[in-house]
Short mmCIF file of N, CA, C and O in Angstrom, two decimals:
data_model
loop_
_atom_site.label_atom_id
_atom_site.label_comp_id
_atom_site.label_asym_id
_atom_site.label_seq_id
_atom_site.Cartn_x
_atom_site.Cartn_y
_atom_site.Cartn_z
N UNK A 884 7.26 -49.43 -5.51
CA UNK A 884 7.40 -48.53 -6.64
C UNK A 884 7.81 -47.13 -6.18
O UNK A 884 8.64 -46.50 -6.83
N UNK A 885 7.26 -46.63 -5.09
CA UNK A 885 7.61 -45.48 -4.42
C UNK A 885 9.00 -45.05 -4.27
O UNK A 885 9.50 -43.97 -4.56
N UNK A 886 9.72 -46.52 -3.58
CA UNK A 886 10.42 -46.33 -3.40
C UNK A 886 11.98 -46.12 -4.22
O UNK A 886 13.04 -45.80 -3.68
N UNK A 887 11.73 -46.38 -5.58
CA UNK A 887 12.42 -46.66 -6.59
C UNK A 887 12.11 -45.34 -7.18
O UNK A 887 13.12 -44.67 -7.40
N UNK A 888 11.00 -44.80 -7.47
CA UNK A 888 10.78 -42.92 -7.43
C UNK A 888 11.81 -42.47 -7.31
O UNK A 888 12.53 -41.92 -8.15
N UNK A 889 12.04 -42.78 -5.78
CA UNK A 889 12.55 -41.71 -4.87
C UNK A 889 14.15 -42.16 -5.64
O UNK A 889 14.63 -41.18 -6.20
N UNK A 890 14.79 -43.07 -5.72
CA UNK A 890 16.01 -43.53 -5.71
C UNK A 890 16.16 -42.79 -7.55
O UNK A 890 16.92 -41.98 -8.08
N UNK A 891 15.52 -43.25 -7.82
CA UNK A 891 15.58 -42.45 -9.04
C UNK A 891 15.87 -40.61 -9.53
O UNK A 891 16.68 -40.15 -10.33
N UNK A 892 14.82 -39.89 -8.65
CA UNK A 892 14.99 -39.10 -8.38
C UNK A 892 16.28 -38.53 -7.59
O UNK A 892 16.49 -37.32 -7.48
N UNK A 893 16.87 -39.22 -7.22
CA UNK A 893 18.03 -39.25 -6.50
C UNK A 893 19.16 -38.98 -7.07
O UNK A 893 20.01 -38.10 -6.87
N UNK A 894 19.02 -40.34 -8.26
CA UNK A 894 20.28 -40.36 -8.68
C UNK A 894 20.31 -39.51 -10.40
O UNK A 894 21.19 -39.58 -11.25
N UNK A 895 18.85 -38.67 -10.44
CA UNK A 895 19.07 -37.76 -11.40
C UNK A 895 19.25 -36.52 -10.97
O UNK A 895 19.42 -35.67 -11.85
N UNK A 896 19.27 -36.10 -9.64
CA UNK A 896 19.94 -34.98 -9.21
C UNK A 896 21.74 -35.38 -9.34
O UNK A 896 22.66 -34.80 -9.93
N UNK A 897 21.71 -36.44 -8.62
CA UNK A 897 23.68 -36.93 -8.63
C UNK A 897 23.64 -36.65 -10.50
O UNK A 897 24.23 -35.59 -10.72
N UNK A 898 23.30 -37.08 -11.40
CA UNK A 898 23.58 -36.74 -12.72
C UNK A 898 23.85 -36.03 -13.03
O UNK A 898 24.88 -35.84 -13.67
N UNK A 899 22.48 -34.77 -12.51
CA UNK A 899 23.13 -33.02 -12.82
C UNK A 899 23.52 -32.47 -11.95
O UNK A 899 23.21 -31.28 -11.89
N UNK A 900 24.49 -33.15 -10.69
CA UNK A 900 25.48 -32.55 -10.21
C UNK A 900 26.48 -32.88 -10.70
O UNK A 900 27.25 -31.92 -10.61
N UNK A 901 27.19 -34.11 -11.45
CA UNK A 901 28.03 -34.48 -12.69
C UNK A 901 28.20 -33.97 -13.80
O UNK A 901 29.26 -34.03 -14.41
N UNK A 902 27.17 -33.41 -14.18
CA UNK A 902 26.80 -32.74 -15.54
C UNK A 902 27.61 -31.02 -15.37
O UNK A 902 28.65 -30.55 -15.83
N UNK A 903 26.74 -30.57 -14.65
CA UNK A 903 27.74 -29.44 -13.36
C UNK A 903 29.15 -29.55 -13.36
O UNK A 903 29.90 -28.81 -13.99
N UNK A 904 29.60 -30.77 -12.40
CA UNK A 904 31.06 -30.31 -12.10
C UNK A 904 31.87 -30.94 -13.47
O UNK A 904 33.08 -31.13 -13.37
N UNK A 905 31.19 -31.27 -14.74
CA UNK A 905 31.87 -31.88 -16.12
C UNK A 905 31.87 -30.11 -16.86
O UNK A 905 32.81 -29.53 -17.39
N UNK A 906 30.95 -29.79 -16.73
CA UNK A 906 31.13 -28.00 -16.94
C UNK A 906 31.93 -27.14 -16.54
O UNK A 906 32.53 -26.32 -17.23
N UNK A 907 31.99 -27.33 -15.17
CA UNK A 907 32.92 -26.79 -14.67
C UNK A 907 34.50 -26.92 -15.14
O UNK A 907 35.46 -26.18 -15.38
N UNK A 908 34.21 -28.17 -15.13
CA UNK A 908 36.15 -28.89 -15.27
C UNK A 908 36.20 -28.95 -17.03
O UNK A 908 37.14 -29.57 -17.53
N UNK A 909 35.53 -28.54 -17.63
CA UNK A 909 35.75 -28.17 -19.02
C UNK A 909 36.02 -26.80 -19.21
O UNK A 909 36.86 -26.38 -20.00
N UNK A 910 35.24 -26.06 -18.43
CA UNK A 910 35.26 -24.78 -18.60
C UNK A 910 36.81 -23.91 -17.86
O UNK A 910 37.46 -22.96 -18.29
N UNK A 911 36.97 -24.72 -16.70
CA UNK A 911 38.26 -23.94 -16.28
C UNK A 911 39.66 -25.19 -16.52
O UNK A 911 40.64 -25.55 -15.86
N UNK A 912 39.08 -25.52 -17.76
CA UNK A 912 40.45 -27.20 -18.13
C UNK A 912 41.06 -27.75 -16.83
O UNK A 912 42.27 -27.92 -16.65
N UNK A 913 40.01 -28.02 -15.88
CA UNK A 913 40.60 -28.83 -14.90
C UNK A 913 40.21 -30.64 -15.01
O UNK A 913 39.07 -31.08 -14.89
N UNK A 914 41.13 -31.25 -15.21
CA UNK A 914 40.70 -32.84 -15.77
C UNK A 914 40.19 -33.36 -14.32
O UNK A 914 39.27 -34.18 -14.28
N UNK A 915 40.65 -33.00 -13.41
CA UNK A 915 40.39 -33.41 -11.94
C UNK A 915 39.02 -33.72 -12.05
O UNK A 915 38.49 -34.83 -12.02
N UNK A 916 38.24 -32.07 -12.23
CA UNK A 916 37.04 -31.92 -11.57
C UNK A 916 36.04 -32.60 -12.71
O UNK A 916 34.98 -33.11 -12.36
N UNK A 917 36.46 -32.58 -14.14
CA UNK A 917 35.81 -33.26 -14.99
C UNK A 917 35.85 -34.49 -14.84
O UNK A 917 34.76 -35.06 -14.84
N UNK A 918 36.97 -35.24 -14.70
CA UNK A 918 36.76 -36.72 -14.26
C UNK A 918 35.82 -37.19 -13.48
O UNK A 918 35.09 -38.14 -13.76
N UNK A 919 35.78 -36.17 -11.90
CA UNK A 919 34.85 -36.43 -10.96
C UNK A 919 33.68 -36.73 -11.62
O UNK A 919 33.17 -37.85 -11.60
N UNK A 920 32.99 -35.34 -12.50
CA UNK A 920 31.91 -35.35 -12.91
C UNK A 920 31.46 -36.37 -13.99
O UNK A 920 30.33 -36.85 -14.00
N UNK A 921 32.35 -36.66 -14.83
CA UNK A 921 32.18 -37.95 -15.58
C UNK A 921 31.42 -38.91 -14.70
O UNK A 921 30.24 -39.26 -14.83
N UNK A 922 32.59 -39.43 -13.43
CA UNK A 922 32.43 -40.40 -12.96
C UNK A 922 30.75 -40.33 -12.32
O UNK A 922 29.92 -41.24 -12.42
N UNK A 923 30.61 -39.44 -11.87
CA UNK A 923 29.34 -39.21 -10.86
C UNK A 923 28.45 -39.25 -12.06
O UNK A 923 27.41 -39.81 -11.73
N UNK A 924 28.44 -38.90 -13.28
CA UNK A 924 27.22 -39.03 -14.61
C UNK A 924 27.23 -40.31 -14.97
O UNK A 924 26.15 -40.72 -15.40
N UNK A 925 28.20 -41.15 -14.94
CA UNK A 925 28.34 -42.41 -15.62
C UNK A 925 27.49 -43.17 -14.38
O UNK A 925 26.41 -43.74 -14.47
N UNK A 926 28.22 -43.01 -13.33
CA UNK A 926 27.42 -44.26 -12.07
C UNK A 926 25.60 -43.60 -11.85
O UNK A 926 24.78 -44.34 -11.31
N UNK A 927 25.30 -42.56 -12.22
CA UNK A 927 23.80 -42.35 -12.26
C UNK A 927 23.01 -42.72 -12.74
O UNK A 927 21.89 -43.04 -12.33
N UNK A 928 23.83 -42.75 -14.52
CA UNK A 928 22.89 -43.24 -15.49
C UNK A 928 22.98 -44.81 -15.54
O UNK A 928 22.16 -45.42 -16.22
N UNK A 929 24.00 -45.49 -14.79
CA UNK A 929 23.81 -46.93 -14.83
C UNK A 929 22.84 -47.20 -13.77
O UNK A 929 21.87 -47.88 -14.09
N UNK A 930 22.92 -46.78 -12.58
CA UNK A 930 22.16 -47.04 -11.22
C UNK A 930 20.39 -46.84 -11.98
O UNK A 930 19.45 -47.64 -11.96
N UNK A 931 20.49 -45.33 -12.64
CA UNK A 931 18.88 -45.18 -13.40
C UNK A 931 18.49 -46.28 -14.48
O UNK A 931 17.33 -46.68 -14.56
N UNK A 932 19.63 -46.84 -15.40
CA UNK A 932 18.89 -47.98 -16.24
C UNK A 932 18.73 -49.16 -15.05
O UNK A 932 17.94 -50.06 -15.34
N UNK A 933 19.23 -49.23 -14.03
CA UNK A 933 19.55 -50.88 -13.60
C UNK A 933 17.78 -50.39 -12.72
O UNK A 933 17.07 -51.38 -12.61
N UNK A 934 17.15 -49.11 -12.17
CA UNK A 934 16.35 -49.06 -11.88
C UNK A 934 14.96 -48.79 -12.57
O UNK A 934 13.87 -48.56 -12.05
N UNK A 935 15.28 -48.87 -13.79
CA UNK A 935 13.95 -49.01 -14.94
C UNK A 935 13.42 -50.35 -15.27
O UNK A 935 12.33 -50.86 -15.52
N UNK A 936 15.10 -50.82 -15.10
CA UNK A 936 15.11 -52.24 -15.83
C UNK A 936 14.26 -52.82 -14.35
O UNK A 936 13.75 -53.94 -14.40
N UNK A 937 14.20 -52.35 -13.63
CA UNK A 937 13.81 -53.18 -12.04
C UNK A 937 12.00 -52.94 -12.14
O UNK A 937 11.06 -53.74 -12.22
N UNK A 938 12.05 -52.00 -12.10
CA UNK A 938 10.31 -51.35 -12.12
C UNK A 938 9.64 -52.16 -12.93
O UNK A 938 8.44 -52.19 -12.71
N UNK A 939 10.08 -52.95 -13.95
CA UNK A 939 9.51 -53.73 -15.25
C UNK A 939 9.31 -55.11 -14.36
O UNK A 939 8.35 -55.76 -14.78
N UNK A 940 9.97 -55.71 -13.27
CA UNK A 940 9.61 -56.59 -12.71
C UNK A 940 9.32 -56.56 -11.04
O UNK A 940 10.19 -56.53 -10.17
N UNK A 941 7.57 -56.56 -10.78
CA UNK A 941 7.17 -56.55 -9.68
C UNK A 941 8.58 -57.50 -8.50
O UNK A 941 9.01 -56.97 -7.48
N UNK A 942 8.90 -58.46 -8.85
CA UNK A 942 9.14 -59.09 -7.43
C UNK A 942 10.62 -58.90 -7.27
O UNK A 942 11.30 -59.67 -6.61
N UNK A 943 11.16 -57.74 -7.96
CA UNK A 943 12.74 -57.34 -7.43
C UNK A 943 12.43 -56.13 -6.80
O UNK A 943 13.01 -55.69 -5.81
N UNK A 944 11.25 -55.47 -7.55
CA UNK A 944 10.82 -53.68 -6.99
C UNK A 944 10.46 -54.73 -5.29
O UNK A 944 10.99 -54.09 -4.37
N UNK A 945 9.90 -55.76 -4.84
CA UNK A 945 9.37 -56.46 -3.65
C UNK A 945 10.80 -56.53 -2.78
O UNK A 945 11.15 -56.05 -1.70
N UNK A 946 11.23 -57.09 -3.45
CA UNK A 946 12.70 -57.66 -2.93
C UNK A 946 13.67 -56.47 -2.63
O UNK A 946 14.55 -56.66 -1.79
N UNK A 947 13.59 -55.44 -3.17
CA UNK A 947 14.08 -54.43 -2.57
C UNK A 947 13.41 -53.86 -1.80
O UNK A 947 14.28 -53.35 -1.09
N UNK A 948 12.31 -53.49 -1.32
CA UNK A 948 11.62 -53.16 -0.56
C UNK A 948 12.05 -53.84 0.79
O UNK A 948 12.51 -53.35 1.82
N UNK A 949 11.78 -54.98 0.47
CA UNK A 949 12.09 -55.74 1.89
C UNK A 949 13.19 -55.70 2.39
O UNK A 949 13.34 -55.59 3.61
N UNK A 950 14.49 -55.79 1.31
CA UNK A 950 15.78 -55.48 1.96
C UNK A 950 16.12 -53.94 2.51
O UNK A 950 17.03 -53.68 3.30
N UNK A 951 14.97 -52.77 1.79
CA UNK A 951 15.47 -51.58 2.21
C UNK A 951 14.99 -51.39 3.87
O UNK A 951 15.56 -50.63 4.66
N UNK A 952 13.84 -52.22 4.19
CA UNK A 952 12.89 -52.03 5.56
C UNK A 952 13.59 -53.19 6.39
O UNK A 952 13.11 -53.33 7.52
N UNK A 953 14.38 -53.83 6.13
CA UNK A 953 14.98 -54.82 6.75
C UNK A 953 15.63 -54.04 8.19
O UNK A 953 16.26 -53.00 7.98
N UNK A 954 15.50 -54.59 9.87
CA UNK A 954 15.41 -53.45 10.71
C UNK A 954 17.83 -53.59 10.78
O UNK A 954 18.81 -52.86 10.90
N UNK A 955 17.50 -54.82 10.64
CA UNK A 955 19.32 -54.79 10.74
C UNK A 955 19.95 -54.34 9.91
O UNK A 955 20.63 -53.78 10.77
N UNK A 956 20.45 -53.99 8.90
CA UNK A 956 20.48 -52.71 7.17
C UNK A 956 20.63 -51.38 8.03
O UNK A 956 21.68 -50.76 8.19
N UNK A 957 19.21 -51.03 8.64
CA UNK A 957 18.62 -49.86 8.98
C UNK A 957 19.69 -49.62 9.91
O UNK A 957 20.50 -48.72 9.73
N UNK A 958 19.73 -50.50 11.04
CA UNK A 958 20.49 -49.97 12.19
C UNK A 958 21.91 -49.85 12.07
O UNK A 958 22.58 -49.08 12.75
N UNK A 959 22.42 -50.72 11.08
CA UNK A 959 24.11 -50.56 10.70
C UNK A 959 24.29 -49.24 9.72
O UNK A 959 25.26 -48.56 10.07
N UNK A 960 23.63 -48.77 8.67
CA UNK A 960 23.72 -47.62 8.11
C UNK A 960 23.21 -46.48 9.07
O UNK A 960 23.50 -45.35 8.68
N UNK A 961 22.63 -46.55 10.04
CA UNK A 961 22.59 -45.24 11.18
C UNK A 961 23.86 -44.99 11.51
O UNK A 961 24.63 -44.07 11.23
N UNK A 962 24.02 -46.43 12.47
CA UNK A 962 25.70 -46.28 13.07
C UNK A 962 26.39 -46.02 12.25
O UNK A 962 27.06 -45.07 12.66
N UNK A 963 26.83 -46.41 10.82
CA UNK A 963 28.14 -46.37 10.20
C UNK A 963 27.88 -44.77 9.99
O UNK A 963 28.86 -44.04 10.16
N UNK A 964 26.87 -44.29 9.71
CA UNK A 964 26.74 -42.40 9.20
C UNK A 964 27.00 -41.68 10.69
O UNK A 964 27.70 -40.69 10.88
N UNK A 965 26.42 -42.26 11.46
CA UNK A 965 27.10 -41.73 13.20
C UNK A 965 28.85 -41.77 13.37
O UNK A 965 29.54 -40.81 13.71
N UNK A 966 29.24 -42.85 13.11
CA UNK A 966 30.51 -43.00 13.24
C UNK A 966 31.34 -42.18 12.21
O UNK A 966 32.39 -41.60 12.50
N UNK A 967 30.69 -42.19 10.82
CA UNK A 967 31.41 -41.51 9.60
C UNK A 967 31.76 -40.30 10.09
O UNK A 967 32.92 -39.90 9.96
N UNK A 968 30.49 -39.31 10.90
CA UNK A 968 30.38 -38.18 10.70
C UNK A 968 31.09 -37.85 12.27
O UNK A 968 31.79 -36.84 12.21
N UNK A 969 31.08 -38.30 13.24
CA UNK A 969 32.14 -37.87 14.58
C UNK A 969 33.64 -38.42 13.98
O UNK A 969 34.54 -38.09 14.75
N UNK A 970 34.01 -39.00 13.07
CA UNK A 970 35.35 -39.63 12.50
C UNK A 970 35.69 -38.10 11.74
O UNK A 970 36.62 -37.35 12.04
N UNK A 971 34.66 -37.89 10.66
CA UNK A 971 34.98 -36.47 9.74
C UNK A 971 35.40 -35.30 10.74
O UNK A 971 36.39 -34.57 10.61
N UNK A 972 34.30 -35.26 11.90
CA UNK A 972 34.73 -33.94 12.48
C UNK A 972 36.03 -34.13 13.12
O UNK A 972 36.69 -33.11 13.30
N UNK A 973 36.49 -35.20 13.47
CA UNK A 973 38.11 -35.20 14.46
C UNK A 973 39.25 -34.97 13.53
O UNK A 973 40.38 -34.58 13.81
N UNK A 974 38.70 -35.28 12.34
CA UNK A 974 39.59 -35.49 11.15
C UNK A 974 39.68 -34.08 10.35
O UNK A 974 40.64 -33.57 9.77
N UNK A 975 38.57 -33.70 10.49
CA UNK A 975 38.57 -31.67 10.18
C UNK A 975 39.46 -30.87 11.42
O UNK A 975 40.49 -30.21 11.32
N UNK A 976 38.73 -31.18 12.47
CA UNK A 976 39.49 -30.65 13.68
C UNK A 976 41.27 -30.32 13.95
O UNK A 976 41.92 -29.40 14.44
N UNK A 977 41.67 -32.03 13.14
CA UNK A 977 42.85 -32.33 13.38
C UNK A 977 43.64 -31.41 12.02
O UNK A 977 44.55 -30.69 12.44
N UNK A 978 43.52 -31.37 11.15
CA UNK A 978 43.36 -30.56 9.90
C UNK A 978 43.45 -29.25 10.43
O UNK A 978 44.45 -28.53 10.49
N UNK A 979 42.28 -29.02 10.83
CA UNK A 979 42.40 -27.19 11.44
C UNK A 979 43.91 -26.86 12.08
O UNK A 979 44.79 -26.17 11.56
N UNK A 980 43.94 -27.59 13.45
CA UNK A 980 45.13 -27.92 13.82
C UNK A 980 46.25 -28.11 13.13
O UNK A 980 47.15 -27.92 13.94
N UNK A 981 46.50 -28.27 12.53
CA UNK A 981 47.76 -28.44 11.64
C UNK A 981 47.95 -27.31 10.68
O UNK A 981 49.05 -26.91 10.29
N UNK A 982 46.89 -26.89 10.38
CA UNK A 982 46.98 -25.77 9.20
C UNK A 982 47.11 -24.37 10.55
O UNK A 982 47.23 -23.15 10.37
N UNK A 983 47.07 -24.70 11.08
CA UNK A 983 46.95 -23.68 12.20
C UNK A 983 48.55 -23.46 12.99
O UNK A 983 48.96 -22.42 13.51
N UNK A 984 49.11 -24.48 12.91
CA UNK A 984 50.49 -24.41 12.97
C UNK A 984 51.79 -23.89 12.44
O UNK A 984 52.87 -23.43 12.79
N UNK A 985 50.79 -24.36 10.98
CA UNK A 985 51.77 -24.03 9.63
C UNK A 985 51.94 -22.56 8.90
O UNK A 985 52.72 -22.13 8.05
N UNK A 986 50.69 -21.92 9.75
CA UNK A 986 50.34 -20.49 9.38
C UNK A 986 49.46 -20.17 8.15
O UNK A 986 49.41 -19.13 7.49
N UNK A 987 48.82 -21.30 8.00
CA UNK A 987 47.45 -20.98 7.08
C UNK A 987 46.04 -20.76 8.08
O UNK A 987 45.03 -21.40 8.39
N UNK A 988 46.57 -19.67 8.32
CA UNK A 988 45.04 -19.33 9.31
C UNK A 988 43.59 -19.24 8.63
O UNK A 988 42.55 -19.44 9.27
N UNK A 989 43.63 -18.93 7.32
CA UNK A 989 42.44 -18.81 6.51
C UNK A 989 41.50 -20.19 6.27
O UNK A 989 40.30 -20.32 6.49
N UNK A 990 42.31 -21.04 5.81
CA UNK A 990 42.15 -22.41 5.58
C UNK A 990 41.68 -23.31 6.81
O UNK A 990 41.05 -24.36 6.77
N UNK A 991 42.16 -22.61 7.93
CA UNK A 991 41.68 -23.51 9.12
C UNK A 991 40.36 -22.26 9.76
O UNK A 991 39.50 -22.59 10.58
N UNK A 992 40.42 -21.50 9.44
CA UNK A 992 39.18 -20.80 9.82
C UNK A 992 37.59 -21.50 9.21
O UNK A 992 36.48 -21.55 9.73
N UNK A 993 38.12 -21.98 7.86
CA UNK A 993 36.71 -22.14 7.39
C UNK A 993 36.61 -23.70 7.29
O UNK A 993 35.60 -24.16 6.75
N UNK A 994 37.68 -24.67 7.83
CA UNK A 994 37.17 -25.82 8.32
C UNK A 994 36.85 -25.61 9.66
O UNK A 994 35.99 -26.44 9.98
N UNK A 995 37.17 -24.80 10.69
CA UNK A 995 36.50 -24.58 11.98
C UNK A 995 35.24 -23.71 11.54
O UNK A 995 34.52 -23.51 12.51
N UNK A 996 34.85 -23.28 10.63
CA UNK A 996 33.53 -22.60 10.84
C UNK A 996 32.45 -23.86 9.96
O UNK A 996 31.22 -23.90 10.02
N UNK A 997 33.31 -24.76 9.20
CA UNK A 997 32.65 -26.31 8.76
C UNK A 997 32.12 -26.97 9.68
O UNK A 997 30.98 -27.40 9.45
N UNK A 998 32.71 -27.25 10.92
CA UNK A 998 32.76 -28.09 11.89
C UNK A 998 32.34 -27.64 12.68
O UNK A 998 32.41 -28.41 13.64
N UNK A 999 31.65 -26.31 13.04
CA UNK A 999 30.91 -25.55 13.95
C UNK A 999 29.40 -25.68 13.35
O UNK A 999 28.42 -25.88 14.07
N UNK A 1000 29.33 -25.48 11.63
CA UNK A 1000 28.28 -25.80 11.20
C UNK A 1000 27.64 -27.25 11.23
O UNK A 1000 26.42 -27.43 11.29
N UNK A 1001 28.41 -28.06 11.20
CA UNK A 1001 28.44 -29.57 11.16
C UNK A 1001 27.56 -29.88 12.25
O UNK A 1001 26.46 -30.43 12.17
N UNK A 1002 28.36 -29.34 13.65
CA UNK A 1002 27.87 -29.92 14.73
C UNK A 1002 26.50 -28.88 15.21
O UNK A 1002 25.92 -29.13 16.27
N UNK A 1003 26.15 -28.01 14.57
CA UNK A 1003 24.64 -26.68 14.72
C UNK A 1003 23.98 -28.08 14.21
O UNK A 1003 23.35 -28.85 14.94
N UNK A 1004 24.25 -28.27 12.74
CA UNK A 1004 23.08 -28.79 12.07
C UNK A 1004 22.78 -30.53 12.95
O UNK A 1004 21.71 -31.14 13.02
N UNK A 1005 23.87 -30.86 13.39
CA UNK A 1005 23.71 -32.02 14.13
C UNK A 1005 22.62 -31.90 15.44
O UNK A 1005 21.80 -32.79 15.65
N UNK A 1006 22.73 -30.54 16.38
CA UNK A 1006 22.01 -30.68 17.34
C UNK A 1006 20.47 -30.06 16.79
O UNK A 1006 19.54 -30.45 17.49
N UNK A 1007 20.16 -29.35 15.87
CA UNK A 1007 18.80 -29.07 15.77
C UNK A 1007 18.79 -30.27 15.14
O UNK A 1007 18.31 -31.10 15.92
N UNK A 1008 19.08 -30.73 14.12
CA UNK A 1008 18.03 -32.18 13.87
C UNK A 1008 18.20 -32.95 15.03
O UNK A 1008 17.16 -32.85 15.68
N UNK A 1009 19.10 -33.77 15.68
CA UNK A 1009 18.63 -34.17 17.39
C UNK A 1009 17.59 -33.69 17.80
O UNK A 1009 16.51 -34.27 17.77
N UNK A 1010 17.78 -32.60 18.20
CA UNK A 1010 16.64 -31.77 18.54
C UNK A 1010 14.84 -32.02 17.92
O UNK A 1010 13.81 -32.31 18.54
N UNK A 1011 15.01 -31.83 16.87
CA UNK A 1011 13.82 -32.45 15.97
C UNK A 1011 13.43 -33.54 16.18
O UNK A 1011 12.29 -33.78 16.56
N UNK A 1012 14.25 -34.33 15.98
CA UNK A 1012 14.18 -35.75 16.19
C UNK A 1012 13.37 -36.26 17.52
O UNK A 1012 12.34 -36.93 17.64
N UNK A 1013 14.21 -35.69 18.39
CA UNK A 1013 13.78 -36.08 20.23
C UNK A 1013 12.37 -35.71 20.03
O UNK A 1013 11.58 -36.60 20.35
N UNK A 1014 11.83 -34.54 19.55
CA UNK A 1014 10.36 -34.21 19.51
C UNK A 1014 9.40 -35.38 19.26
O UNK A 1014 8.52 -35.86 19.98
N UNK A 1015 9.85 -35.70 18.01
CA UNK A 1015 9.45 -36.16 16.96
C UNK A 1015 8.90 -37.91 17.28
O UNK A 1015 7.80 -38.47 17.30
N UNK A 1016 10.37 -38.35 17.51
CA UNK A 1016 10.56 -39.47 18.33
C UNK A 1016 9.86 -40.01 19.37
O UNK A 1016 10.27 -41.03 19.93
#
C-alpha cells in the first residue's frame, strides 16, 4: 500500500506539472507546450485511476510489490539510468560543440554549465552513497 502512496503521489505532482506547462502554453498560445502538458495531465490521471482501481484489490497492490523488489528490474533500471545519463552528457557535450562552432556561444555556455552541474550532482550523491553503502 505504501508503495502505491508513493506512486500516486508521484504522478499527482507529474499532473500539476501538466496543469503548469497547459498554462503556460495557453497563456503564451504556444500549442507545443500545451500539448506537452495535456499529454503529461492525461497519462497521470490514467496511471492515478489504474492505481485506485489497484488499492481496491489486495493481491495486485502484492503483485506489484513483488515485481517492484524483484532484484533483476532493480539492477536493469540502475544500469539503463547509468547509461541514459553518461549517453545525455556526450550528447550535451557534443551539442555544446557544435553550437560552439556555429557561433552561438550563449547556448553552449549554459549546456556546459548543465553538464558541469550534471556531473557536481553525480559525484556528491556517489559520494553519499559510498558512505552510506
Amino acid at each position: 500500500m505504501k508503495l502505491i502512496k508513493k506512486k500516486m503521489i508521484y504522478m499527482a505532482c507529474v499532473a500539476a506539472a501538466g496543469i503548469g506547462m497547459l498554462a503556460v502554453g495557453l497563456l503564451r498560445a504556444d500549442s507545443q507546450i500545451s500539448g506537452v502538458g495535456i499529454g503529461m495531465l492525461v497519462v497521470s490521471a490514467l496511471k492515478l485511476i489504474q492505481y485506485l482501481r489497484m488499492m481496491k484489490d489486495p493481491e495486485k497492490v502484492r503483485q506489484l510489490e513483488v515485481v517492484q523488489k524483484e532484484e533483476r528490474l532493480i539492477f536493469l533500471a540502475n544500469k539503463s539510468a547509468a547509461i541514459t545519463l553518461y549517453a545525455l552528457i556526450l550528447i550535451a557535450y557534443a551539442a555544446m560543440l557544435v553550437l560552439l562552432f556555429m557561433g552561438h556561444s550563449l547556448p553552449a555556455t549554459c549546456i556546459a554549465y548543465g553538464v558541469c552541474g550534471t556531473l557536481i550532482i553525480y559525484c556528491v550523491v556517489r559520494w553519499i552513497l559510498s558512505k552510506k553503502y
